[in-house]
Short mmCIF file of C-alpha atoms and ligand atoms in Angstrom, two decimals:
data_model
loop_
_atom_site.label_atom_id
_atom_site.label_comp_id
_atom_site.label_asym_id
_atom_site.label_seq_id
_atom_site.Cartn_x
_atom_site.Cartn_y
_atom_site.Cartn_z
CA MET A 1 29.29 112.11 87.98
CA SER A 2 31.14 110.69 85.05
CA TYR A 3 31.64 112.96 82.06
CA LYS A 4 29.64 110.41 80.11
CA ASP A 5 26.57 111.46 82.09
CA TYR A 6 26.74 114.67 80.09
CA GLU A 7 25.82 114.92 76.43
CA LEU A 8 28.60 115.99 74.10
CA ASN A 9 27.58 118.13 71.13
CA VAL A 10 30.04 118.78 68.35
CA GLY A 11 29.49 120.96 65.31
CA MET A 12 32.26 120.83 62.75
CA GLU A 13 33.60 123.49 60.44
CA VAL A 14 36.11 122.22 57.92
CA HIS A 15 38.18 124.45 55.65
CA ALA A 16 39.71 122.80 52.63
CA GLU A 17 42.22 124.49 50.35
CA LEU A 18 41.24 123.66 46.80
CA LEU A 19 43.69 122.11 44.36
CA THR A 20 43.38 124.77 41.71
CA GLU A 21 46.31 126.14 39.70
CA SER A 22 45.40 129.75 40.31
CA LYS A 23 43.81 131.85 43.04
CA MET A 24 40.10 132.48 43.52
CA PHE A 25 39.75 135.90 41.92
CA CYS A 26 43.02 136.48 40.02
CA GLY A 27 45.54 134.59 37.91
CA CYS A 28 48.27 134.31 40.58
CA SER A 29 49.61 130.84 41.31
CA ALA A 30 47.88 129.09 44.18
CA HIS A 31 50.86 126.82 44.83
CA PHE A 32 52.36 126.65 48.24
CA GLY A 33 55.90 127.46 49.28
CA GLY A 34 57.18 130.41 47.19
CA PRO A 35 59.23 133.19 48.83
CA PRO A 36 56.98 135.68 50.71
CA ASN A 37 54.89 137.91 48.45
CA SER A 38 56.09 136.25 45.22
CA ASP A 39 52.58 135.17 44.12
CA VAL A 40 50.70 138.44 44.34
CA CYS A 41 49.03 140.99 42.07
CA PRO A 42 46.81 144.10 42.47
CA VAL A 43 43.69 141.92 42.96
CA CYS A 44 44.96 139.74 45.81
CA LEU A 45 46.76 142.72 47.36
CA GLY A 46 43.45 144.61 47.36
CA LEU A 47 44.78 147.60 45.46
CA PRO A 48 42.16 150.21 44.55
CA GLY A 49 40.54 149.77 41.17
CA SER A 50 41.32 146.05 40.78
CA LEU A 51 38.37 143.76 40.01
CA PRO A 52 37.88 140.09 40.91
CA VAL A 53 37.19 137.40 38.29
CA PRO A 54 35.97 134.13 39.84
CA ASN A 55 37.88 130.91 39.25
CA ARG A 56 35.67 128.54 37.25
CA ARG A 57 37.53 125.45 38.42
CA ALA A 58 37.03 126.35 42.09
CA ILE A 59 33.29 126.69 41.53
CA GLU A 60 33.22 123.29 39.79
CA PHE A 61 35.11 121.73 42.71
CA VAL A 62 32.71 123.12 45.29
CA ALA A 63 29.65 122.09 43.25
CA ARG A 64 31.00 118.52 42.92
CA THR A 65 31.75 118.38 46.64
CA ALA A 66 28.24 119.63 47.40
CA MET A 67 26.81 116.90 45.15
CA ALA A 68 28.97 114.22 46.76
CA LEU A 69 27.63 115.41 50.13
CA ASN A 70 24.03 115.06 48.94
CA CYS A 71 23.41 118.82 49.02
CA GLU A 72 20.89 120.95 47.19
CA ILE A 73 22.63 123.37 44.84
CA SER A 74 21.62 127.01 45.20
CA SER A 75 21.05 128.83 41.95
CA PRO A 76 21.59 131.70 41.99
CA SER A 77 24.41 131.51 44.50
CA ILE A 78 26.04 134.75 45.50
CA PHE A 79 29.27 136.06 46.94
CA GLN A 80 29.22 138.41 49.91
CA ARG A 81 31.66 140.75 51.52
CA LYS A 82 32.64 139.95 55.07
CA ASN A 83 34.05 143.17 56.45
CA TYR A 84 36.79 143.15 59.01
CA PHE A 85 40.11 144.81 59.49
CA TYR A 86 43.25 142.81 59.96
CA PRO A 87 46.51 143.23 58.08
CA ASP A 88 46.13 139.73 56.58
CA ILE A 89 43.01 140.95 54.69
CA PRO A 90 44.39 143.74 52.51
CA LYS A 91 41.02 144.71 50.98
CA GLY A 92 39.43 145.26 54.39
CA TYR A 93 36.98 142.46 53.61
CA GLN A 94 37.00 138.80 52.68
CA ILE A 95 34.87 137.56 49.81
CA SER A 96 32.77 134.72 51.19
CA GLN A 97 29.29 133.22 50.85
CA TYR A 98 27.28 134.18 53.86
CA GLY A 99 23.51 133.82 53.84
CA ASP A 100 20.92 131.44 52.45
CA ASP A 101 22.46 130.68 49.10
CA PRO A 102 25.84 129.01 49.45
CA ILE A 103 26.67 126.75 46.49
CA GLY A 104 25.57 123.67 48.48
CA LYS A 105 23.14 123.33 51.41
CA ASN A 106 21.06 120.77 53.33
CA GLY A 107 23.17 117.70 52.63
CA TYR A 108 24.53 114.82 54.64
CA LEU A 109 27.45 112.42 54.88
CA ASP A 110 27.01 108.74 55.76
CA PHE A 111 29.93 106.79 57.18
CA GLU A 112 30.69 103.84 59.39
CA VAL A 113 31.82 104.34 62.96
CA GLU A 114 32.31 101.55 65.52
CA GLY A 115 30.60 99.06 63.21
CA GLU A 116 27.47 101.16 62.68
CA MET A 117 26.33 103.57 60.01
CA LYS A 118 26.18 107.19 61.06
CA ARG A 119 24.64 110.16 59.24
CA VAL A 120 25.86 113.69 59.88
CA ARG A 121 23.79 116.43 58.28
CA ILE A 122 25.61 119.18 56.42
CA ARG A 123 24.23 122.70 56.62
CA ARG A 124 26.35 124.36 53.94
CA VAL A 125 29.24 123.96 51.52
CA HIS A 126 30.56 127.27 50.32
CA LEU A 127 33.42 129.06 48.71
CA GLU A 128 35.59 131.81 50.11
CA GLU A 129 39.12 133.11 49.83
CA ASP A 130 42.02 132.45 52.15
CA THR A 131 43.80 135.28 53.96
CA GLY A 132 47.46 136.24 54.05
CA LYS A 133 49.71 135.15 56.87
CA ASN A 134 50.87 137.46 59.66
CA MET A 135 54.39 136.75 60.81
CA HIS A 136 55.48 138.22 64.08
CA ASN A 137 59.12 139.14 64.03
CA PRO A 138 60.87 138.73 67.40
CA ALA A 139 62.39 142.19 66.88
CA GLY A 140 58.95 143.57 67.73
CA TYR A 141 57.19 144.16 64.44
CA SER A 142 55.00 142.10 62.12
CA GLU A 143 55.24 141.22 58.47
CA VAL A 144 52.56 139.85 56.16
CA ASP A 145 52.97 137.26 53.41
CA TYR A 146 50.14 137.59 50.88
CA ASN A 147 50.92 134.42 48.89
CA ARG A 148 47.93 132.66 50.47
CA SER A 149 45.73 135.73 50.13
CA GLY A 150 42.95 134.86 47.68
CA VAL A 151 43.65 131.13 47.50
CA PRO A 152 40.29 129.34 47.08
CA LEU A 153 38.99 127.87 50.29
CA MET A 154 35.95 125.65 50.66
CA GLU A 155 34.08 125.62 53.93
CA ILE A 156 31.90 122.69 54.98
CA VAL A 157 29.69 123.22 58.03
CA THR A 158 27.57 120.63 59.80
CA GLU A 159 23.92 121.20 60.71
CA PHE A 160 22.59 122.42 64.04
CA PRO A 161 21.49 120.82 66.35
CA PRO A 162 24.63 118.71 66.11
CA ASP A 163 24.58 115.06 65.09
CA ILE A 164 28.03 114.33 66.50
CA HIS A 165 27.98 113.16 70.12
CA THR A 166 31.20 111.21 70.70
CA PRO A 167 34.90 111.72 69.94
CA GLU A 168 34.71 108.58 67.74
CA GLU A 169 31.99 110.19 65.65
CA ALA A 170 33.95 113.45 65.41
CA ARG A 171 37.02 111.62 64.17
CA GLY A 172 34.94 109.36 61.90
CA TYR A 173 33.28 112.37 60.29
CA VAL A 174 36.58 114.09 59.53
CA MET A 175 38.06 110.86 58.16
CA ALA A 176 35.04 110.24 55.94
CA LEU A 177 34.93 113.84 54.73
CA ARG A 178 38.63 113.85 53.97
CA ALA A 179 38.25 110.63 51.97
CA VAL A 180 35.48 112.26 49.90
CA LEU A 181 37.57 115.37 49.19
CA VAL A 182 40.68 113.40 48.23
CA THR A 183 38.64 111.02 46.07
CA LEU A 184 37.08 114.00 44.27
CA GLY A 185 40.59 115.40 43.74
CA VAL A 186 39.52 118.80 45.09
CA CYS A 187 41.88 118.92 48.11
CA ASP A 188 45.05 117.06 49.01
CA GLY A 189 43.70 116.47 52.53
CA ARG A 190 46.99 117.17 54.31
CA MET A 191 45.85 118.05 57.80
CA GLU A 192 49.39 118.29 59.13
CA GLU A 193 50.20 120.95 56.51
CA GLY A 194 46.97 122.85 57.06
CA SER A 195 45.40 122.29 53.64
CA LEU A 196 42.53 120.61 55.51
CA ARG A 197 41.67 122.35 58.78
CA CYS A 198 38.91 121.31 61.07
CA GLU A 199 37.50 123.43 63.84
CA PRO A 200 34.96 121.69 66.02
CA ASN A 201 32.72 123.77 68.25
CA ILE A 202 32.03 121.80 71.36
CA SER A 203 29.41 122.12 74.03
CA VAL A 204 28.31 119.86 76.83
CA ARG A 205 24.97 119.68 78.67
CA ARG A 206 23.37 117.51 81.26
CA LYS A 207 21.47 114.69 79.55
CA GLY A 208 17.84 115.64 79.10
CA SER A 209 18.55 119.37 79.41
CA GLU A 210 16.78 121.57 76.86
CA ARG A 211 19.39 124.27 76.50
CA TYR A 212 22.70 123.83 74.76
CA GLY A 213 25.77 125.13 76.56
CA ASN A 214 28.02 127.82 75.13
CA LYS A 215 30.21 126.65 72.30
CA VAL A 216 33.94 126.35 72.65
CA GLU A 217 35.75 126.45 69.33
CA LEU A 218 38.92 124.38 69.01
CA LYS A 219 41.84 125.29 66.78
CA ASN A 220 45.04 123.57 65.73
CA LEU A 221 43.73 120.02 65.36
CA ASN A 222 46.06 118.73 62.69
CA SER A 223 45.47 114.98 62.76
CA PHE A 224 42.55 112.57 63.17
CA ARG A 225 43.97 111.65 66.54
CA ALA A 226 44.01 115.29 67.63
CA VAL A 227 40.33 115.63 66.64
CA TYR A 228 39.50 112.66 68.84
CA ARG A 229 41.61 113.76 71.78
CA GLY A 230 40.57 117.41 71.57
CA CYS A 231 36.86 116.51 71.67
CA GLU A 232 37.40 114.04 74.49
CA TYR A 233 39.39 116.59 76.49
CA GLU A 234 36.72 119.28 76.13
CA TRP A 235 33.97 116.81 77.05
CA LYS A 236 35.78 116.03 80.30
CA ARG A 237 36.80 119.63 81.00
CA GLN A 238 33.33 121.08 80.53
CA ALA A 239 31.66 118.20 82.41
CA ALA A 240 33.98 118.84 85.36
CA LEU A 241 32.97 122.53 85.41
CA TYR A 242 29.29 121.50 85.63
CA ASP A 243 30.12 118.89 88.25
CA ALA A 244 31.72 121.58 90.40
CA ASN A 245 28.80 123.94 89.86
CA PRO A 246 25.62 122.77 88.10
CA ASP A 247 24.75 126.41 87.31
CA ALA A 248 28.13 127.14 85.77
CA VAL A 249 28.16 129.12 82.55
CA ILE A 250 30.92 127.82 80.32
CA PRO A 251 32.53 130.84 78.69
CA GLN A 252 32.16 131.04 74.94
CA GLU A 253 35.73 131.05 73.75
CA THR A 254 38.28 129.86 71.25
CA ARG A 255 40.81 127.39 72.57
CA ARG A 256 43.94 125.95 71.06
CA TRP A 257 44.80 122.25 71.21
CA ASP A 258 48.28 121.45 72.51
CA ASP A 259 49.05 118.04 71.08
CA GLU A 260 52.09 117.37 73.25
CA ARG A 261 50.45 118.20 76.54
CA GLY A 262 47.09 116.78 75.46
CA GLU A 263 45.25 119.88 76.67
CA THR A 264 43.39 122.86 75.32
CA TYR A 265 44.17 126.38 76.43
CA ILE A 266 42.39 129.63 75.90
CA MET A 267 43.21 131.79 72.88
CA ARG A 268 40.47 134.39 73.13
CA THR A 269 36.99 134.84 74.55
CA LYS A 270 34.11 135.69 72.27
CA GLU A 271 31.95 137.98 74.30
CA VAL A 272 30.05 139.41 71.37
CA GLU A 273 29.67 138.05 67.86
CA GLN A 274 31.77 140.22 65.63
CA GLU A 275 29.75 142.48 63.35
CA TYR A 276 30.87 141.64 59.84
CA ARG A 277 28.34 143.85 58.00
CA TYR A 278 27.84 141.32 55.23
CA PHE A 279 26.51 142.58 51.95
CA PRO A 280 26.40 141.15 48.42
CA GLU A 281 29.66 141.59 46.56
CA PRO A 282 28.90 144.37 44.07
CA ASP A 283 31.83 143.50 41.78
CA MET A 284 30.45 140.07 40.82
CA VAL A 285 27.15 138.91 39.39
CA PRO A 286 25.22 136.08 41.06
CA MET A 287 26.18 132.60 39.82
CA VAL A 288 23.35 130.86 37.98
CA PHE A 289 23.87 127.17 37.26
CA THR A 290 22.12 125.67 34.27
CA GLY A 291 20.76 122.13 34.33
CA GLU A 292 23.23 121.20 31.65
CA TRP A 293 26.20 122.49 33.66
CA LEU A 294 25.02 120.68 36.80
CA GLU A 295 24.61 117.46 34.82
CA GLU A 296 28.15 117.90 33.52
CA GLN A 297 29.46 118.22 37.09
CA ARG A 298 27.50 115.22 38.27
CA LYS A 299 29.09 113.14 35.50
CA GLN A 300 32.51 114.03 36.88
CA LEU A 301 31.82 112.40 40.23
CA PRO A 302 33.97 109.31 40.73
CA GLU A 303 33.00 106.32 42.86
CA LEU A 304 32.71 107.80 46.38
CA PRO A 305 34.43 106.26 49.42
CA GLU A 306 31.35 104.74 51.10
CA ALA A 307 30.23 103.13 47.82
CA ARG A 308 33.77 101.92 47.28
CA ARG A 309 33.96 100.46 50.78
CA GLN A 310 30.77 98.50 50.25
CA ARG A 311 31.92 97.28 46.83
CA MET A 312 35.27 96.16 48.27
CA ILE A 313 33.54 94.13 50.99
CA ARG A 314 31.37 92.45 48.33
CA GLU A 315 33.99 92.00 45.66
CA TYR A 316 37.01 90.96 47.76
CA GLU A 317 35.27 89.47 50.79
CA ILE A 318 37.45 91.48 53.14
CA THR A 319 36.21 92.64 56.55
CA PRO A 320 34.30 95.96 56.86
CA ASP A 321 37.12 97.27 59.06
CA ASP A 322 39.79 96.42 56.49
CA ALA A 323 37.70 98.04 53.77
CA ALA A 324 37.23 101.16 55.90
CA LEU A 325 40.96 101.33 56.56
CA LEU A 326 41.66 101.13 52.83
CA VAL A 327 39.17 103.73 51.60
CA GLY A 328 40.45 106.15 54.24
CA ASP A 329 43.76 106.14 52.36
CA ILE A 330 43.08 106.42 48.66
CA PRO A 331 46.60 105.70 47.33
CA LEU A 332 46.68 102.62 49.57
CA ALA A 333 43.24 101.50 48.37
CA ASN A 334 44.35 101.86 44.74
CA TRP A 335 47.51 99.89 45.42
CA TYR A 336 45.47 97.24 47.19
CA GLU A 337 42.93 96.86 44.41
CA GLU A 338 45.61 96.46 41.78
CA ALA A 339 47.41 93.81 43.85
CA ALA A 340 44.15 92.03 44.71
CA LYS A 341 43.30 91.76 41.01
CA GLN A 342 46.79 90.66 39.97
CA THR A 343 47.13 87.95 42.58
CA GLY A 344 43.54 86.80 42.76
CA GLN A 345 44.12 86.56 46.53
CA PRO A 346 42.36 89.64 47.93
CA VAL A 347 42.24 88.48 51.55
CA GLU A 348 45.92 87.53 51.58
CA VAL A 349 46.81 90.87 50.00
CA ALA A 350 44.70 92.73 52.60
CA ASN A 351 46.74 91.06 55.34
CA TRP A 352 50.01 92.15 53.76
CA VAL A 353 48.74 95.67 53.17
CA LYS A 354 47.36 96.35 56.63
CA GLY A 355 50.29 94.63 58.32
CA ASP A 356 53.74 94.93 56.81
CA PHE A 357 53.01 97.49 54.10
CA LEU A 358 51.21 99.98 56.31
CA ARG A 359 53.86 99.73 59.01
CA LEU A 360 56.69 100.33 56.52
CA LEU A 361 54.82 103.25 54.92
CA SER A 362 54.21 104.84 58.27
CA ASP A 363 57.84 104.38 59.38
CA ALA A 364 59.04 105.93 56.11
CA ARG A 365 56.33 108.63 56.34
CA ILE A 366 55.31 108.19 52.72
CA GLU A 367 52.14 107.34 50.84
CA ALA A 368 51.58 104.19 48.81
CA THR A 369 52.07 106.11 45.56
CA ALA A 370 55.65 106.92 46.60
CA ALA A 371 56.48 103.33 47.59
CA LYS A 372 59.10 101.42 45.61
CA VAL A 373 57.34 98.10 46.14
CA THR A 374 54.63 97.56 43.52
CA PRO A 375 51.54 95.32 43.33
CA ASP A 376 53.53 93.39 40.75
CA HIS A 377 56.24 92.68 43.33
CA LEU A 378 53.76 91.41 45.90
CA SER A 379 52.15 89.23 43.27
CA GLY A 380 55.52 87.73 42.33
CA MET A 381 56.40 87.20 45.97
CA LEU A 382 53.19 85.31 46.70
CA LYS A 383 53.97 83.06 43.74
CA LEU A 384 57.37 82.25 45.26
CA VAL A 385 55.63 81.31 48.52
CA GLU A 386 53.17 79.10 46.68
CA ALA A 387 55.95 77.41 44.73
CA GLY A 388 57.77 76.70 47.98
CA THR A 389 60.82 78.76 46.98
CA ILE A 390 60.48 80.84 50.14
CA ASN A 391 58.45 80.30 53.30
CA ARG A 392 56.11 82.82 54.92
CA LYS A 393 58.64 84.00 57.46
CA ILE A 394 61.22 84.75 54.79
CA ALA A 395 58.50 86.43 52.74
CA LYS A 396 58.34 89.16 55.39
CA THR A 397 62.04 89.83 54.92
CA VAL A 398 61.59 89.82 51.15
CA PHE A 399 58.72 92.28 51.36
CA GLU A 400 60.69 94.67 53.51
CA GLU A 401 63.65 94.46 51.15
CA MET A 402 61.42 95.12 48.13
CA PHE A 403 59.99 98.09 50.00
CA ASN A 404 63.45 99.49 50.71
CA THR A 405 65.11 98.81 47.37
CA GLY A 406 62.39 98.39 44.74
CA GLN A 407 64.01 95.12 43.66
CA SER A 408 61.84 92.30 42.34
CA PRO A 409 61.22 89.36 44.71
CA GLU A 410 63.44 87.13 42.56
CA GLU A 411 66.28 89.64 42.79
CA VAL A 412 65.92 89.92 46.58
CA VAL A 413 65.84 86.16 47.08
CA LYS A 414 68.91 85.73 44.90
CA ALA A 415 70.89 88.64 46.33
CA LYS A 416 70.25 87.64 49.93
CA GLY A 417 70.36 83.87 49.44
CA LEU A 418 66.90 83.45 50.89
CA THR A 419 65.78 80.43 48.93
CA GLN A 420 63.99 78.02 51.15
CA ILE A 421 65.91 74.87 52.04
CA ALA A 422 63.73 72.11 50.71
CA ASP A 423 66.60 69.78 49.94
CA GLU A 424 66.00 66.63 51.94
CA ASN A 425 69.67 65.76 52.37
CA ALA A 426 70.65 69.19 53.60
CA LEU A 427 67.75 69.31 56.05
CA SER A 428 68.38 65.76 57.17
CA THR A 429 71.95 66.60 58.20
CA MET A 430 70.78 69.72 59.98
CA ILE A 431 68.15 67.79 61.92
CA ASP A 432 70.60 65.06 62.92
CA GLU A 433 72.87 67.73 64.34
CA VAL A 434 70.05 69.40 66.25
CA ILE A 435 68.90 66.08 67.74
CA ALA A 436 72.46 65.13 68.68
CA ALA A 437 72.93 68.49 70.42
CA ASN A 438 69.77 68.11 72.54
CA PRO A 439 69.73 64.56 73.95
CA LYS A 440 67.74 65.46 77.10
CA GLU A 441 64.91 67.02 75.14
CA ARG A 442 64.80 64.00 72.92
CA GLU A 443 64.49 61.68 75.92
CA ARG A 444 61.66 63.75 77.33
CA PHE A 445 59.96 63.73 73.95
CA LEU A 446 60.22 59.95 73.77
CA ALA A 447 58.85 59.75 77.31
CA GLY A 448 55.66 61.41 76.08
CA GLU A 449 56.26 65.17 76.17
CA GLU A 450 54.94 65.66 72.67
CA LYS A 451 54.94 69.42 72.74
CA LEU A 452 58.73 69.29 72.69
CA LYS A 453 58.52 68.65 68.99
CA GLN A 454 57.94 72.38 68.55
CA PHE A 455 61.23 72.94 70.37
CA PHE A 456 63.02 70.88 67.73
CA VAL A 457 61.21 72.64 64.89
CA GLY A 458 62.36 75.92 66.38
CA GLN A 459 65.96 74.76 66.69
CA VAL A 460 66.05 73.59 63.06
CA MET A 461 64.53 76.87 61.88
CA LYS A 462 67.14 78.74 63.87
CA ALA A 463 69.96 76.61 62.42
CA SER A 464 68.66 77.28 58.90
CA ARG A 465 68.24 80.99 59.68
CA GLY A 466 64.54 80.71 58.98
CA LYS A 467 64.95 79.23 55.54
CA ALA A 468 63.95 75.61 56.15
CA ASN A 469 60.77 74.37 54.52
CA ALA A 470 58.54 73.98 57.56
CA ALA A 471 56.43 71.13 56.19
CA LEU A 472 59.51 69.09 55.34
CA VAL A 473 61.12 69.80 58.73
CA ASN A 474 58.00 68.50 60.46
CA GLN A 475 57.92 65.39 58.35
CA LEU A 476 61.63 64.62 58.83
CA LEU A 477 61.44 65.25 62.58
CA ASP A 478 58.57 62.79 62.87
CA GLU A 479 60.81 60.16 61.32
CA LYS A 480 64.02 61.00 63.14
CA LEU A 481 62.76 61.63 66.66
CA LYS A 482 61.43 58.09 67.02
ZN1 ZN B 1 46.74 137.82 42.53
#
């Protein structure tokens, strides 16, 4: 049987580090990258007698995310202690929001995948704290860095039974969710740096079967592509196990994705659910949200990605795919919208953005906000094309040069001598030379091989190093080839 004869079921847990200045329950800096244990205090080190004070901004961020994901807001919403013992949890417990009253619950996210709208239901959006980081020294002992201990972490969990049934949907969900978080300004969305981590739990069952298989949790998916490939790999792997033995029991386990080898491998088996002995956090009162406060949060919601995508299709008449590509990359979408407005040529700008601009950004590994080329530059360049100063081919060179140097299009054209040759005398001489150098082709052209005209156009373009005005070349060739 093909693996596609089995149903794939994917539940998704996403952890997002919140963009707050300080940690969740103390005033330590939440910024990344300080020397080990430089951003710590008695609270985030779990010293006896210290008391947590919740971060108001983090609660606002989670409430706004919950609203953007169409959730109900629980009020009161409470913190709980999740008890477990690892060195990276100095208190012996993590403060989390287990139970029926996370800040947000029963929501959904709509997004487009493969040209169709898809809805994935969200079970909960809640707040917790990050743990420290264990570092295993090759000399045979471990050290712990508590800088991340207590950094606010938002967890977003999809509903069961799962709505995600293909790798495309899994990737589409993570892309859409990331776009929401970045648009809200609550998370920087950097999957490769771990500030957005997604852990799908994946099971496979024969189509029509009533029981779900055991869930396999995947770790270390740090790109959209890895989400896709990891889900696809597990679909095939688990289907093959059932193919070999229809009564197989897939072990419930945690597996790690190896991006280079394109495989998952086992990290640990989960034979029994760990007993966390949750109980309400006695050091904090339940959070009660007033109508006024909720209204205030709702007012802070910006235009969300799906609404923006639909507006862009309407307003700029670009394709749904182009619009989806843009809203998936907020700095790029902002750049695009500014350029579209300045030039009044939204479709033309979309072509430049998804082609040359995106390629250059990806080669340079930067975001649109860090690019030296501005919407103003593109606007000026398109004017030069319209005025006939440069042709389209040269425009590509100009764009790349603007990208690399931040020079204006006029400066680039001048510095590199790229002005289009539209001088009839100059072109005329060039064409005479080309015709004289290719007498056989001319004879064949005169004998009726009309497509050879393109050969001459090409030769003239080559002789002019791409700078000849194409319309004029065509016109002059028509006269001279006779
Ligand atoms: Zn602290």
